[in-house]
């Protein structure tokens, strides 16, 4: 009897170790909302989104680097549709089609607890394999937020390399629960429109596939675009921001050096900041990146410039910690500067941002009227303030972004030439350096 118990224990350990070894890309847990508030349409939408995401993930994985999958559905009671393991694509897709939905009251706390218990029982403690939990839900519930908050803390406290994602029907308003989830680092909050789910699932799959496809750092610069989507911004101003940032990104890639000179990250903010595009997401083409930027929708709400500044700073620090930062991170803010928030936290956040980069550009949608937020950026002269309506604003932003990259490239070239060339060659290099300096001065004054 004891021997049999030992054998079962060893079998369980071997199974867990095999799961760990075969899931080099990551472990993916899909959580589908089939509660009464989601209804038949919502459940169909979330299930369709899950199918699309699974297809994208199987397309990205390789023979030796695969994802493991688990799936839950929930209303008043959570149901395990697929235990965490390695499956074929058809097996995962089939599991997502059943069982029949039960449209009852949502028990979000219960399903988070069930997910936590399942991964604790299935994965080795402190596993370094990335774990992704995707909540496809309208986030509408009558439950106490304190209970859900404790469940989320337990999920994050399980000791895994966890990233969480929320996907919500775009026809519904942002719920209090969604805001609670965002506060607990569920910052990958994406919204799907009808059955046009491909941009959303592609974005999630690209983020998850980083463990499979290591993206090299850009040869020039990390560009982080921070966009004000609060209610004080008119739709025309918001659209202008997206167009200017897209043009500046494309122009910078043309002007800079290297095969992948500029990498783009996007943060939007109103009452809180959301990472819309991570710097280390993998894309098939530059057009995919710009499409993601152009498809942003303005959610509205009160203005917290501080949250946008803090999120941009966190993105840079994460890149540095991973050894993937560009030559000189550049932050481009596009905002109207209208806010009633306390100015001291904003000043402190900008001060912290300047510790990680001094290349900050501010596109002010309210250039004629000074505001406390704009003053906080330009108070010590380290932020370049530009008028979005200026005819040469795109070139000015591009010059500011790529300036450090060009100078670094020139400096490296000069140093190499000086150490290996004759005095005649050194004289030529000095002339080139002077020309570069003049060009830089002109772009800065612009």
C-alpha positions as semicolon CSV with decimal commas, in nm:
position;residue;x (nm);y (nm);z (nm)
1;X;0,000;0,000;0,000
2;X;0,282;0,238;0,095
3;X;0,472;0,139;-0,218
4;X;0,167;0,212;-0,434
5;X;0,130;0,556;-0,269
6;X;0,496;0,632;-0,341
7;X;0,452;0,524;-0,703
8;X;0,149;0,749;-0,748
9;X;0,341;1,036;-0,591
10;X;0,637;0,983;-0,824
11;X;0,401;0,961;-1,121
12;X;0,243;1,294;-1,024
13;X;0,585;1,459;-0,991
14;X;0,700;1,318;-1,326
15;X;0,379;1,445;-1,489
16;X;0,432;1,794;-1,347
17;X;0,796;1,797;-1,459
18;X;0,694;1,684;-1,807
19;X;0,436;1,960;-1,820
20;X;0,700;2,214;-1,717
21;X;0,945;2,096;-1,983
22;X;0,688;2,097;-2,265
23;X;0,547;2,444;-2,193
24;X;0,849;2,658;-2,268
25;X;0,630;2,920;-2,434
26;X;0,393;2,942;-2,141
27;X;0,087;2,813;-1,959
28;X;-0,241;2,971;-2,074
29;X;-0,560;2,961;-1,865
30;X;-0,875;3,083;-2,043
31;X;-1,166;3,196;-1,822
32;X;-1,498;3,247;-2,004
33;X;-1,793;3,439;-1,861
34;X;-2,128;3,265;-1,917
35;X;-2,322;3,451;-1,649
36;X;-2,662;3,614;-1,690
37;X;-2,510;3,958;-1,745
38;X;-2,299;3,826;-2,034
39;X;-2,596;3,646;-2,186
40;X;-2,594;3,435;-2,499
41;X;-2,436;3,707;-2,715
42;X;-2,160;3,783;-2,464
43;X;-2,073;3,418;-2,413
44;X;-2,065;3,363;-2,789
45;X;-1,837;3,665;-2,830
46;X;-1,597;3,555;-2,557
47;X;-1,590;3,197;-2,685
48;X;-1,520;3,321;-3,037
49;X;-1,239;3,538;-2,899
50;X;-1,093;3,237;-2,716
51;X;-1,103;3,030;-3,036
52;X;-0,921;3,306;-3,225
53;X;-0,658;3,340;-2,952
54;X;-0,588;2,965;-2,949
55;X;-0,544;2,969;-3,328
56;X;-0,297;3,259;-3,301
57;X;-0,098;3,087;-3,025
58;X;-0,066;2,758;-3,211
59;X;0,056;2,953;-3,514
60;X;0,332;3,113;-3,305
61;X;0,458;2,810;-3,114
62;X;0,723;2,575;-3,252
63;X;0,772;2,200;-3,233
64;X;1,002;2,221;-2,931
65;X;0,840;2,523;-2,765
66;X;0,471;2,484;-2,699
67;X;0,195;2,628;-2,485
68;X;-0,006;2,438;-2,229
69;X;-0,375;2,520;-2,201
70;X;-0,649;2,511;-1,940
71;X;-1,001;2,648;-1,965
72;X;-1,268;2,748;-1,716
73;X;-1,623;2,875;-1,761
74;X;-1,818;3,042;-1,485
75;X;-2,155;3,175;-1,381
76;X;-2,261;3,103;-1,022
77;X;-2,025;2,802;-1,011
78;X;-1,687;2,769;-1,187
79;X;-1,650;2,474;-1,424
80;X;-1,316;2,327;-1,536
81;X;-1,357;2,266;-1,909
82;X;-0,994;2,163;-1,977
83;X;-0,728;2,071;-1,718
84;X;-0,388;2,231;-1,769
85;X;-0,186;2,020;-2,010
86;X;-0,042;1,985;-2,360
87;X;-0,305;1,936;-2,631
88;X;-0,353;1,959;-3,004
89;X;-0,528;2,268;-3,137
90;X;-0,843;2,071;-3,218
91;X;-0,858;1,932;-2,863
92;X;-0,845;2,281;-2,713
93;X;-1,101;2,418;-2,958
94;X;-1,339;2,129;-2,889
95;X;-1,313;2,182;-2,513
96;X;-1,403;2,551;-2,555
97;X;-1,735;2,455;-2,721
98;X;-1,874;2,278;-2,413
99;X;-2,044;2,238;-2,178
100;X;-2,376;2,409;-2,246
101;X;-2,384;2,758;-2,088
102;X;-2,567;2,824;-1,764
103;X;-2,666;3,190;-1,749
104;X;-2,676;3,250;-1,373
105;X;-2,535;3,519;-1,144
106;X;-2,159;3,575;-1,180
107;X;-1,928;3,434;-0,914
108;X;-1,600;3,604;-1,005
109;X;-1,439;3,537;-0,667
110;X;-1,518;3,168;-0,699
111;X;-1,362;3,127;-1,043
112;X;-1,044;3,317;-0,944
113;X;-1,012;3,087;-0,642
114;X;-1,067;2,781;-0,865
115;X;-0,799;2,897;-1,110
116;X;-0,554;2,959;-0,824
117;X;-0,618;2,615;-0,674
118;X;-0,577;2,446;-1,011
119;X;-0,243;2,605;-1,099
120;X;-0,113;2,544;-0,746
121;X;-0,200;2,175;-0,782
122;X;-0,064;2,146;-1,137
123;X;0,252;2,358;-1,156
124;X;0,573;2,331;-0,960
125;X;0,619;2,599;-0,696
126;X;0,805;2,907;-0,824
127;X;0,790;2,783;-1,183
128;X;0,975;3,019;-1,419
129;X;0,756;2,922;-1,715
130;X;0,530;3,221;-1,792
131;X;0,171;3,184;-1,675
132;X;-0,105;3,376;-1,854
133;X;-0,460;3,396;-1,720
134;X;-0,708;3,546;-1,967
135;X;-1,041;3,666;-1,828
136;X;-1,304;3,702;-2,102
137;X;-1,579;3,874;-1,907
138;X;-1,810;4,173;-1,889
139;X;-1,685;4,213;-1,528
140;X;-2,039;4,280;-1,403
141;X;-2,114;4,132;-1,061
142;X;-2,299;4,206;-0,737
143;X;-2,024;4,048;-0,526
144;X;-1,830;4,228;-0,257
145;X;-1,514;4,379;-0,402
146;X;-1,323;4,292;-0,085
147;X;-1,371;3,920;-0,148
148;X;-1,262;3,952;-0,510
149;X;-0,966;4,163;-0,402
150;X;-0,850;3,891;-0,165
151;X;-0,888;3,627;-0,438
152;X;-0,675;3,834;-0,676
153;X;-0,408;3,876;-0,408
154;X;-0,397;3,498;-0,365
155;X;-0,368;3,450;-0,741
156;X;-0,070;3,686;-0,761
157;X;0,078;3,545;-0,442
158;X;0,103;3,192;-0,582
159;X;0,467;3,253;-0,678
160;X;0,443;3,217;-1,057
161;X;0,560;3,442;-1,341
162;X;0,203;3,562;-1,390
163;X;0,055;3,798;-1,646
164;X;-0,320;3,856;-1,647
165;X;-0,538;3,984;-1,929
166;X;-0,898;4,102;-1,940
167;X;-1,108;4,113;-2,255
168;X;-1,444;4,292;-2,240
169;X;-1,727;4,362;-2,484
170;X;-1,664;4,715;-2,615
171;X;-2,038;4,794;-2,604
172;X;-2,033;4,784;-2,226
173;X;-1,901;5,057;-1,994
174;X;-1,590;5,002;-1,783
175;X;-1,725;4,844;-1,465
176;X;-1,603;4,894;-1,106
177;X;-1,469;4,537;-1,115
178;X;-1,265;4,611;-1,428
179;X;-1,109;4,908;-1,250
180;X;-1,031;4,685;-0,952
181;X;-0,864;4,432;-1,181
182;X;-0,658;4,705;-1,347
183;X;-0,538;4,825;-1,006
184;X;-0,403;4,473;-0,946
185;X;-0,184;4,480;-1,257
186;X;-0,446;4,335;-1,488
187;X;-0,335;4,622;-1,705
188;X;-0,372;4,435;-2,034
189;X;-0,738;4,542;-2,049
190;X;-0,856;4,496;-2,408
191;X;-1,199;4,543;-2,558
192;X;-1,348;4,349;-2,849
193;X;-1,599;4,486;-3,098
194;X;-1,867;4,246;-3,224
195;X;-1,683;3,969;-3,408
196;X;-1,383;4,179;-3,513
197;X;-1,163;4,010;-3,253
198;X;-0,845;3,950;-3,456
199;X;-0,660;4,270;-3,353
200;X;-0,725;4,188;-2,987
201;X;-0,622;3,824;-3,003
202;X;-0,316;3,904;-3,214
203;X;-0,204;4,155;-2,953
204;X;-0,248;3,905;-2,669
205;X;-0,080;3,622;-2,859
206;X;0,216;3,845;-2,947
207;X;0,262;3,933;-2,582
208;X;0,241;3,570;-2,475
209;X;0,485;3,449;-2,742
210;X;0,778;3,649;-2,606
211;X;0,910;3,338;-2,429
212;X;0,916;3,162;-2,767
213;X;1,053;3,442;-2,980
214;X;1,304;3,665;-2,803
215;X;1,289;4,008;-2,962
216;X;1,629;4,181;-2,992
217;X;1,650;4,536;-2,858
218;X;1,596;4,812;-3,115
219;X;1,915;4,941;-3,272
220;X;1,820;5,300;-3,194
221;X;1,548;5,384;-2,948
222;X;1,241;5,279;-2,752
223;X;0,960;5,525;-2,827
224;X;0,672;5,535;-2,579
225;X;0,364;5,729;-2,692
226;X;0,145;5,842;-2,401
227;X;-0,202;5,956;-2,513
228;X;-0,462;6,150;-2,314
229;X;-0,802;5,983;-2,365
230;X;-0,987;6,176;-2,093
231;X;-1,318;6,353;-2,153
232;X;-1,156;6,697;-2,179
233;X;-0,992;6,587;-2,507
234;X;-1,223;6,632;-2,806
235;X;-1,252;6,342;-3,052
236;X;-1,071;6,558;-3,307
237;X;-0,780;6,618;-3,068
238;X;-0,761;6,250;-2,980
239;X;-0,759;6,153;-3,347
240;X;-0,493;6,415;-3,420
241;X;-0,274;6,267;-3,145
242;X;-0,299;5,918;-3,298
243;X;-0,215;6,048;-3,646
244;X;0,082;6,257;-3,529
245;X;0,228;5,977;-3,319
246;X;0,191;5,730;-3,606
247;X;0,363;5,968;-3,849
248;X;0,641;6,046;-3,600
249;X;0,705;5,674;-3,544
250;X;0,726;5,601;-3,918
251;X;0,943;5,906;-3,987
252;X;1,179;5,812;-3,705
253;X;1,225;5,464;-3,847
254;X;1,325;5,618;-4,180
255;X;1,568;5,868;-4,025
256;X;1,734;5,631;-3,778
257;X;1,991;5,357;-3,834
258;X;1,973;4,980;-3,810
259;X;1,736;4,699;-3,915
260;X;1,484;4,768;-3,636
261;X;1,570;5,123;-3,533
262;X;1,263;5,228;-3,332
263;X;1,038;5,012;-3,115
264;X;0,695;5,157;-3,019
265;X;0,505;5,126;-2,694
266;X;0,168;5,295;-2,631
267;X;0,005;5,404;-2,305
268;X;-0,335;5,574;-2,279
269;X;-0,464;5,746;-1,969
270;X;-0,776;5,905;-1,827
271;X;-0,851;5,838;-1,461
272;X;-0,591;5,558;-1,485
273;X;-0,327;5,444;-1,732
274;X;-0,353;5,140;-1,959
275;X;-0,073;4,977;-2,158
276;X;-0,221;4,953;-2,507
277;X;0,095;4,831;-2,677
278;X;0,390;4,678;-2,496
279;X;0,743;4,755;-2,615
280;X;0,833;4,388;-2,631
281;X;0,532;4,263;-2,825
282;X;0,616;4,075;-3,144
283;X;0,455;4,186;-3,472
284;X;0,477;4,060;-3,828
285;X;0,520;4,407;-3,979
286;X;0,540;4,777;-3,904
287;X;0,190;4,809;-4,048
288;X;0,058;4,584;-3,770
289;X;0,206;4,822;-3,512
290;X;0,059;5,136;-3,665
291;X;-0,278;4,965;-3,708
292;X;-0,288;4,895;-3,336
293;X;-0,219;5,260;-3,262
294;X;-0,480;5,385;-3,509
295;X;-0,748;5,153;-3,369
296;X;-0,739;5,298;-3,018
297;X;-1,075;5,425;-2,896
298;X;-1,122;5,714;-2,654
299;X;-1,284;5,592;-2,331
300;X;-1,315;5,930;-2,155
301;X;-1,317;5,999;-1,783
302;X;-1,126;6,223;-1,545
303;X;-0,763;6,308;-1,610
304;X;-0,469;6,158;-1,422
305;X;-0,155;6,265;-1,605
306;X;0,043;6,117;-1,316
307;X;-0,076;5,765;-1,399
308;X;0,043;5,803;-1,760
309;X;0,384;5,927;-1,648
310;X;0,423;5,644;-1,396
311;X;0,326;5,376;-1,648
312;X;0,573;5,510;-1,907
313;X;0,850;5,508;-1,646
314;X;0,762;5,150;-1,547
315;X;0,781;5,037;-1,911
316;X;1,135;5,175;-1,944
317;X;1,249;5,022;-1,616
318;X;1,111;4,682;-1,720
319;X;1,300;4,699;-2,051
320;X;1,623;4,792;-1,874
321;X;1,580;4,505;-1,627
322;X;1,536;4,264;-1,920
323;X;1,842;4,404;-2,098
324;X;1,631;4,505;-2,398
325;X;1,626;4,885;-2,379
326;X;1,724;5,096;-2,676
327;X;2,009;5,346;-2,692
328;X;1,793;5,625;-2,551
329;X;1,429;5,579;-2,446
330;X;1,205;5,861;-2,569
331;X;0,865;5,952;-2,427
332;X;0,614;6,147;-2,638
333;X;0,310;6,281;-2,453
334;X;0,004;6,408;-2,638
335;X;-0,240;6,578;-2,400
336;X;-0,440;6,892;-2,337
337;X;-0,293;6,944;-1,990
338;X;-0,634;6,992;-1,826
339;X;-0,644;6,823;-1,487
340;X;-0,760;6,887;-1,132
341;X;-0,522;6,633;-0,978
342;X;-0,273;6,730;-0,708
343;X;0,030;6,874;-0,886
344;X;0,291;6,750;-0,637
345;X;0,254;6,377;-0,718
346;X;0,272;6,470;-1,087
347;X;0,592;6,666;-1,035
348;X;0,739;6,375;-0,839
349;X;0,641;6,128;-1,115
350;X;0,801;6,346;-1,383
351;X;1,113;6,374;-1,168
352;X;1,132;5,994;-1,144
353;X;1,081;5,967;-1,520
354;X;1,374;6,200;-1,579
355;X;1,593;5,959;-1,383
356;X;1,542;5,698;-1,657
357;X;1,532;5,928;-1,961
358;X;1,585;6,297;-2,035
359;X;1,432;6,268;-2,381
360;X;1,074;6,386;-2,322
361;X;0,851;6,549;-2,584
362;X;0,515;6,709;-2,501
363;X;0,254;6,774;-2,770
364;X;0,018;7,022;-2,605
365;X;-0,335;7,030;-2,744
366;X;-0,387;7,353;-2,550
367;X;-0,078;7,556;-2,647
368;X;-0,229;7,902;-2,596
369;X;-0,329;7,840;-2,236
370;X;-0,067;7,734;-1,984
371;X;-0,171;7,462;-1,742
372;X;-0,023;7,317;-1,426
373;X;0,038;6,984;-1,598
374;X;0,228;7,139;-1,888
375;X;0,425;7,361;-1,648
376;X;0,527;7,050;-1,454
377;X;0,685;6,907;-1,769
378;X;0,873;7,215;-1,884
379;X;0,960;7,373;-1,547
380;X;1,330;7,288;-1,571
381;X;1,356;7,296;-1,950
382;X;1,423;6,924;-2,001
383;X;1,099;6,856;-2,194
384;X;1,051;6,974;-2,551
385;X;0,711;7,145;-2,583
386;X;0,557;7,141;-2,932
387;X;0,233;7,262;-3,092
388;X;0,052;6,977;-3,273
389;X;-0,079;7,226;-3,530
390;X;0,272;7,329;-3,633
391;X;0,355;7,243;-3,994
392;X;0,683;7,071;-3,907
393;X;0,577;6,903;-3,584
394;X;0,630;6,546;-3,714
395;X;0,988;6,622;-3,820
396;X;1,053;6,795;-3,487
397;X;0,931;6,493;-3,289
398;X;1,128;6,254;-3,509
399;X;1,446;6,460;-3,467
400;X;1,404;6,464;-3,091
401;X;1,348;6,088;-3,079
402;X;1,641;5,986;-3,299
403;X;1,889;6,254;-3,189
404;X;2,062;6,043;-2,925
405;X;2,074;5,746;-3,162
406;X;2,242;5,945;-3,439
407;X;2,490;6,103;-3,197
408;X;2,578;5,766;-3,049
409;X;2,631;5,617;-3,394
410;X;2,850;5,911;-3,501
411;X;3,049;5,900;-3,179
412;X;3,119;5,529;-3,221
413;X;3,225;5,583;-3,580
414;X;3,453;5,873;-3,483
415;X;3,617;5,678;-3,203
416;X;3,688;5,383;-3,429
417;X;3,827;5,598;-3,706
418;X;4,053;5,797;-3,473
419;X;4,215;5,487;-3,330
420;X;4,292;5,326;-3,666
421;X;4,343;5,610;-3,913
422;X;4,622;5,854;-3,998
423;X;4,615;6,220;-3,903
424;X;4,460;6,305;-4,240
425;X;4,167;6,072;-4,171
426;X;4,121;6,220;-3,824
427;X;4,086;6,564;-3,978
428;X;3,813;6,434;-4,206
429;X;3,630;6,277;-3,915
430;X;3,637;6,603;-3,722
431;X;3,474;6,778;-4,015
432;X;3,199;6,519;-4,021
433;X;3,141;6,558;-3,650
434;X;3,103;6,934;-3,688
435;X;2,844;6,886;-3,959
436;X;2,647;6,651;-3,740
437;X;2,655;6,899;-3,455
438;X;2,514;7,173;-3,678
439;X;2,235;6,945;-3,795
440;X;2,148;6,853;-3,438
441;X;2,133;7,215;-3,334
442;X;1,894;7,293;-3,618
443;X;1,660;7,007;-3,532
444;X;1,651;7,107;-3,166
445;X;1,557;7,465;-3,241
446;X;1,279;7,338;-3,463
